[in-house]
GROMACS .gro file of C-alpha atoms in nm:
model
  233
    1MET     CA    1  -2.167   3.960  -3.394
    2ARG     CA    2  -2.231   4.271  -3.600
    3GLU     CA    3  -2.586   4.279  -3.463
    4ALA     CA    4  -2.449   4.250  -3.108
    5VAL     CA    5  -2.223   4.550  -3.173
    6LYS     CA    6  -2.524   4.749  -3.292
    7LEU     CA    7  -2.719   4.657  -2.978
    8VAL     CA    8  -2.433   4.766  -2.753
    9ASN     CA    9  -2.383   5.096  -2.932
   10ALA     CA   10  -2.756   5.168  -2.917
   11GLU     CA   11  -2.724   5.180  -2.537
   12GLN     CA   12  -2.456   5.453  -2.563
   13PRO     CA   13  -2.242   5.298  -2.286
   14ASP     CA   14  -1.984   5.501  -2.097
   15MET     CA   15  -1.751   5.201  -2.098
   16ILE     CA   16  -1.753   4.843  -2.222
   17LEU     CA   17  -1.617   4.552  -2.017
   18PHE     CA   18  -1.540   4.202  -2.145
   19THR     CA   19  -1.478   3.930  -1.886
   20GLY     CA   20  -1.265   3.682  -2.074
   21ASP     CA   21  -1.258   3.384  -2.310
   22LEU     CA   22  -1.191   3.581  -2.625
   23VAL     CA   23  -1.117   3.251  -2.802
   24ASN     CA   24  -1.181   2.881  -2.749
   25ASN     CA   25  -0.820   2.778  -2.810
   26PHE     CA   26  -0.627   2.958  -3.081
   27ALA     CA   27  -0.507   3.313  -3.144
   28GLU     CA   28  -0.615   3.304  -3.509
   29GLU     CA   29  -0.978   3.286  -3.398
   30VAL     CA   30  -0.957   3.665  -3.357
   31ASN     CA   31  -0.863   3.718  -3.721
   32GLY     CA   32  -1.131   3.887  -3.928
   33TRP     CA   33  -1.322   4.032  -3.633
   34GLU     CA   34  -1.109   4.343  -3.586
   35THR     CA   35  -1.318   4.579  -3.799
   36ILE     CA   36  -1.644   4.465  -3.640
   37PHE     CA   37  -1.523   4.515  -3.283
   38ALA     CA   38  -1.369   4.848  -3.383
   39GLU     CA   39  -1.724   4.977  -3.429
   40LEU     CA   40  -1.788   4.956  -3.053
   41LYS     CA   41  -1.802   5.305  -2.902
   42ALA     CA   42  -1.742   5.391  -2.536
   43PRO     CA   43  -1.597   5.731  -2.434
   44MET     CA   44  -1.448   5.599  -2.108
   45GLY     CA   45  -1.282   5.305  -2.278
   46LYS     CA   46  -1.312   4.934  -2.353
   47TYR     CA   47  -1.146   4.696  -2.106
   48SER     CA   48  -1.102   4.319  -2.093
   49ILE     CA   49  -0.946   4.032  -1.899
   50LEU     CA   50  -0.835   3.677  -1.975
   51GLY     CA   51  -1.048   3.367  -1.924
   52ASN     CA   52  -0.946   3.005  -1.878
   53HIS     CA   53  -0.971   2.932  -2.252
   54ASP     CA   54  -0.727   3.210  -2.335
   55TYR     CA   55  -0.427   3.019  -2.197
   56GLY     CA   56  -0.431   2.737  -2.453
   57ASN     CA   57  -0.460   2.462  -2.194
   58TYR     CA   58  -0.726   2.270  -2.387
   59SER     CA   59  -0.506   2.190  -2.688
   60ARG     CA   60  -0.195   1.984  -2.749
   61TRP     CA   61   0.113   2.175  -2.855
   62SER     CA   62   0.424   2.050  -3.030
   63SER     CA   63   0.639   2.260  -2.798
   64LYS     CA   64   0.627   2.503  -2.509
   65ALA     CA   65   0.735   2.777  -2.749
   66GLN     CA   66   0.435   2.711  -2.974
   67LYS     CA   67   0.195   2.740  -2.681
   68GLU     CA   68   0.362   3.059  -2.561
   69ALA     CA   69   0.341   3.209  -2.910
   70ASN     CA   70  -0.029   3.129  -2.924
   71PHE     CA   71  -0.083   3.296  -2.587
   72ALA     CA   72   0.107   3.604  -2.699
   73GLY     CA   73  -0.116   3.618  -3.005
   74ILE     CA   74  -0.429   3.602  -2.788
   75VAL     CA   75  -0.301   3.881  -2.566
   76ASP     CA   76  -0.232   4.090  -2.877
   77GLY     CA   77  -0.577   3.999  -3.006
   78HIS     CA   78  -0.732   4.215  -2.735
   79ARG     CA   79  -0.535   4.510  -2.868
   80LYS     CA   80  -0.639   4.429  -3.225
   81ILE     CA   81  -1.009   4.449  -3.136
   82GLY     CA   82  -0.958   4.776  -2.950
   83PHE     CA   83  -0.970   4.660  -2.587
   84THR     CA   84  -0.727   4.742  -2.306
   85LEU     CA   85  -0.635   4.410  -2.144
   86LEU     CA   86  -0.597   4.424  -1.766
   87ARG     CA   87  -0.364   4.155  -1.631
   88ASN     CA   88  -0.371   4.200  -1.254
   89GLU     CA   89  -0.386   4.574  -1.310
   90SER     CA   90  -0.602   4.868  -1.211
   91LEU     CA   91  -0.687   5.221  -1.314
   92VAL     CA   92  -0.906   5.509  -1.203
   93LEU     CA   93  -1.187   5.624  -1.430
   94ASN     CA   94  -1.313   5.981  -1.411
   95ARG     CA   95  -1.640   6.128  -1.535
   96LYS     CA   96  -1.796   6.466  -1.460
   97GLY     CA   97  -1.604   6.510  -1.136
   98ASP     CA   98  -1.671   6.156  -1.009
   99SER     CA   99  -1.434   5.861  -1.011
  100ILE     CA  100  -1.440   5.485  -0.966
  101GLY     CA  101  -1.167   5.224  -0.950
  102LEU     CA  102  -1.148   4.944  -1.206
  103GLY     CA  103  -0.939   4.631  -1.152
  104GLY     CA  104  -0.890   4.331  -1.375
  105VAL     CA  105  -0.735   3.998  -1.277
  106GLU     CA  106  -0.606   3.710  -1.482
  107ASN     CA  107  -0.801   3.387  -1.451
  108TRP     CA  108  -0.838   3.241  -1.103
  109GLY     CA  109  -1.027   2.914  -1.108
  110THR     CA  110  -1.077   2.597  -0.909
  111ALA     CA  111  -0.946   2.246  -0.974
  112SER     CA  112  -0.741   2.237  -1.296
  113GLN     CA  113  -0.821   2.594  -1.403
  114PRO     CA  114  -0.538   2.850  -1.420
  115ARG     CA  115  -0.482   3.044  -1.098
  116LYS     CA  116  -0.296   3.352  -1.214
  117GLY     CA  117  -0.520   3.620  -1.064
  118ASP     CA  118  -0.359   3.852  -0.808
  119LEU     CA  119  -0.605   4.069  -0.616
  120ASN     CA  120  -0.335   4.266  -0.439
  121MET     CA  121  -0.188   4.379  -0.769
  122ALA     CA  122  -0.531   4.451  -0.916
  123SER     CA  123  -0.628   4.674  -0.623
  124GLN     CA  124  -0.315   4.889  -0.614
  125GLY     CA  125  -0.391   5.259  -0.629
  126LEU     CA  126  -0.763   5.214  -0.563
  127LYS     CA  127  -0.777   5.249  -0.183
  128ASP     CA  128  -0.909   5.605  -0.192
  129GLN     CA  129  -1.183   5.543  -0.449
  130PRO     CA  130  -1.547   5.560  -0.332
  131PHE     CA  131  -1.644   5.259  -0.545
  132ASN     CA  132  -1.429   4.980  -0.685
  133LEU     CA  133  -1.525   4.741  -0.962
  134LEU     CA  134  -1.341   4.419  -1.049
  135MET     CA  135  -1.341   4.196  -1.355
  136SER     CA  136  -1.267   3.832  -1.272
  137HIS     CA  137  -1.358   3.558  -1.520
  138ASP     CA  138  -1.456   3.272  -1.288
  139PRO     CA  139  -1.738   3.347  -1.037
  140ASP     CA  140  -1.591   3.095  -0.790
  141HIS     CA  141  -1.318   3.351  -0.730
  142TRP     CA  142  -1.575   3.576  -0.561
  143ASP     CA  143  -1.645   3.334  -0.276
  144LYS     CA  144  -1.290   3.203  -0.243
  145GLN     CA  145  -1.090   3.526  -0.238
  146ILE     CA  146  -1.276   3.842  -0.341
  147LEU     CA  147  -1.537   3.845  -0.063
  148PRO     CA  148  -1.284   3.762   0.212
  149GLN     CA  149  -1.059   4.044   0.091
  150ASP     CA  150  -1.356   4.282   0.135
  151PHE     CA  151  -1.230   4.546  -0.107
  152PHE     CA  152  -1.418   4.540  -0.438
  153ASP     CA  153  -1.780   4.656  -0.427
  154LEU     CA  154  -1.891   4.497  -0.754
  155THR     CA  155  -1.737   4.202  -0.936
  156LEU     CA  156  -1.820   4.111  -1.295
  157ALA     CA  157  -1.767   3.751  -1.408
  158GLY     CA  158  -1.858   3.511  -1.687
  159HIS     CA  159  -1.723   3.158  -1.748
  160THR     CA  160  -2.040   2.952  -1.696
  161HIS     CA  161  -2.223   3.024  -2.025
  162GLY     CA  162  -2.527   2.910  -1.826
  163MET     CA  163  -2.420   2.574  -1.974
  164GLN     CA  164  -2.597   2.704  -2.289
  165PHE     CA  165  -2.907   2.526  -2.162
  166GLY     CA  166  -3.174   2.612  -1.907
  167ILE     CA  167  -3.527   2.714  -1.819
  168GLU     CA  168  -3.633   3.054  -1.695
  169LYS     CA  169  -3.993   3.147  -1.623
  170GLY     CA  170  -4.085   3.428  -1.386
  171ASP     CA  171  -3.881   3.385  -1.069
  172PHE     CA  172  -3.792   3.026  -1.158
  173LYS     CA  173  -3.445   2.978  -1.302
  174TRP     CA  174  -3.275   2.643  -1.366
  175SER     CA  175  -2.969   2.523  -1.552
  176PRO     CA  176  -2.732   2.229  -1.506
  177ALA     CA  177  -2.472   2.501  -1.451
  178GLN     CA  178  -2.602   2.536  -1.094
  179TYR     CA  179  -2.469   2.190  -1.006
  180ILE     CA  180  -2.118   2.300  -1.105
  181GLN     CA  181  -2.103   2.667  -1.006
  182LYS     CA  182  -2.258   2.815  -0.693
  183ARG     CA  183  -2.298   3.149  -0.872
  184TRP     CA  184  -2.382   3.083  -1.234
  185ALA     CA  185  -2.599   3.368  -1.371
  186GLY     CA  186  -2.730   3.709  -1.271
  187ILE     CA  187  -2.687   3.923  -0.960
  188TYR     CA  188  -2.568   3.794  -0.623
  189ARG     CA  189  -2.527   3.993  -0.302
  190GLU     CA  190  -2.344   3.938   0.025
  191GLY     CA  191  -2.376   4.237   0.257
  192ASN     CA  192  -2.281   4.542   0.052
  193LYS     CA  193  -2.080   4.343  -0.203
  194PHE     CA  194  -2.222   4.240  -0.538
  195LEU     CA  195  -2.140   3.988  -0.811
  196TYR     CA  196  -2.286   3.978  -1.159
  197VAL     CA  197  -2.235   3.668  -1.375
  198ASN     CA  198  -2.294   3.714  -1.746
  199ARG     CA  199  -2.412   3.405  -1.938
  200GLY     CA  200  -2.194   3.477  -2.238
  201LEU     CA  201  -2.243   3.601  -2.590
  202GLY     CA  202  -2.096   3.315  -2.791
  203TYR     CA  203  -2.077   2.942  -2.733
  204HIS     CA  204  -1.835   2.666  -2.643
  205GLY     CA  205  -1.848   2.319  -2.794
  206LEU     CA  206  -2.203   2.276  -2.924
  207PRO     CA  207  -2.288   2.576  -3.148
  208ALA     CA  208  -2.631   2.622  -2.994
  209ARG     CA  209  -2.819   2.759  -2.694
  210VAL     CA  210  -3.146   2.622  -2.557
  211GLY     CA  211  -3.335   2.842  -2.313
  212MET     CA  212  -3.011   3.027  -2.241
  213PRO     CA  213  -2.984   3.304  -2.501
  214PRO     CA  214  -2.672   3.516  -2.554
  215GLU     CA  215  -2.645   3.802  -2.308
  216ILE     CA  216  -2.536   4.164  -2.326
  217THR     CA  217  -2.557   4.313  -1.977
  218ILE     CA  218  -2.629   4.682  -1.929
  219ILE     CA  219  -2.533   4.797  -1.579
  220GLU     CA  220  -2.612   5.141  -1.443
  221LEU     CA  221  -2.419   5.258  -1.138
  222ARG     CA  222  -2.603   5.510  -0.922
  223LYS     CA  223  -2.509   5.712  -0.618
  224GLY     CA  224  -2.689   5.634  -0.295
  225PRO     CA  225  -2.649   5.578   0.079
  226VAL     CA  226  -2.445   5.281   0.194
  227GLY     CA  227  -2.664   4.972   0.205
  228THR     CA  228  -2.890   5.066  -0.084
  229GLU     CA  229  -2.882   4.895  -0.422
  230PRO     CA  230  -2.598   5.069  -0.613
  231LEU     CA  231  -2.683   4.918  -0.949
  232LYS     CA  232  -2.947   4.777  -1.173
  233ALA     CA  233  -2.885   4.529  -1.453
   0.00000   0.00000   0.00000
């Protein structure tokens, strides 16, 4: 992880965004990482959201209070590593006379996944911004709610990990993740709306990746006429 921090800082990012799943299950998984994450530098801030694993739904708890205490610890873990956690919230970021809107929703997933994301809350105060960016952990949210709402220009997601297994050669890209998630890695576009799905930096379950290396995504937003590519990643 220390090497990942060095790679991020070498890019001199304006801001750093983390799209959820800080832990696999337990709040104590954050312990010991605080000083490493504190080395991340971004003048416009470091922002994060919750993923499905952050709610503690994959473990058995002796009581509701124990589960709630674990969740509170995970929420506080974002503060400990120096990130501002957005829970259905938004803010306006300013730089050199320009501004963009940034929203972050809690997890909104399909089937048994938590559905706590609220787009209306996450878009409050952003109506007058020329460009609005959203962090939403599960890419399925894009097709189900974000695109129909037609508000956020760029959505950043994660969740899939690319199944930690795949093949990529030239334009050919394959992973078993594609049989589970319609949007599982990279850039997707519908009209003038964009989604980017990061394949993850860590792992879940098996501590390995085959043909699906950890990913740090560098995104550059550029001004341009409506209809042109507003970003490169």
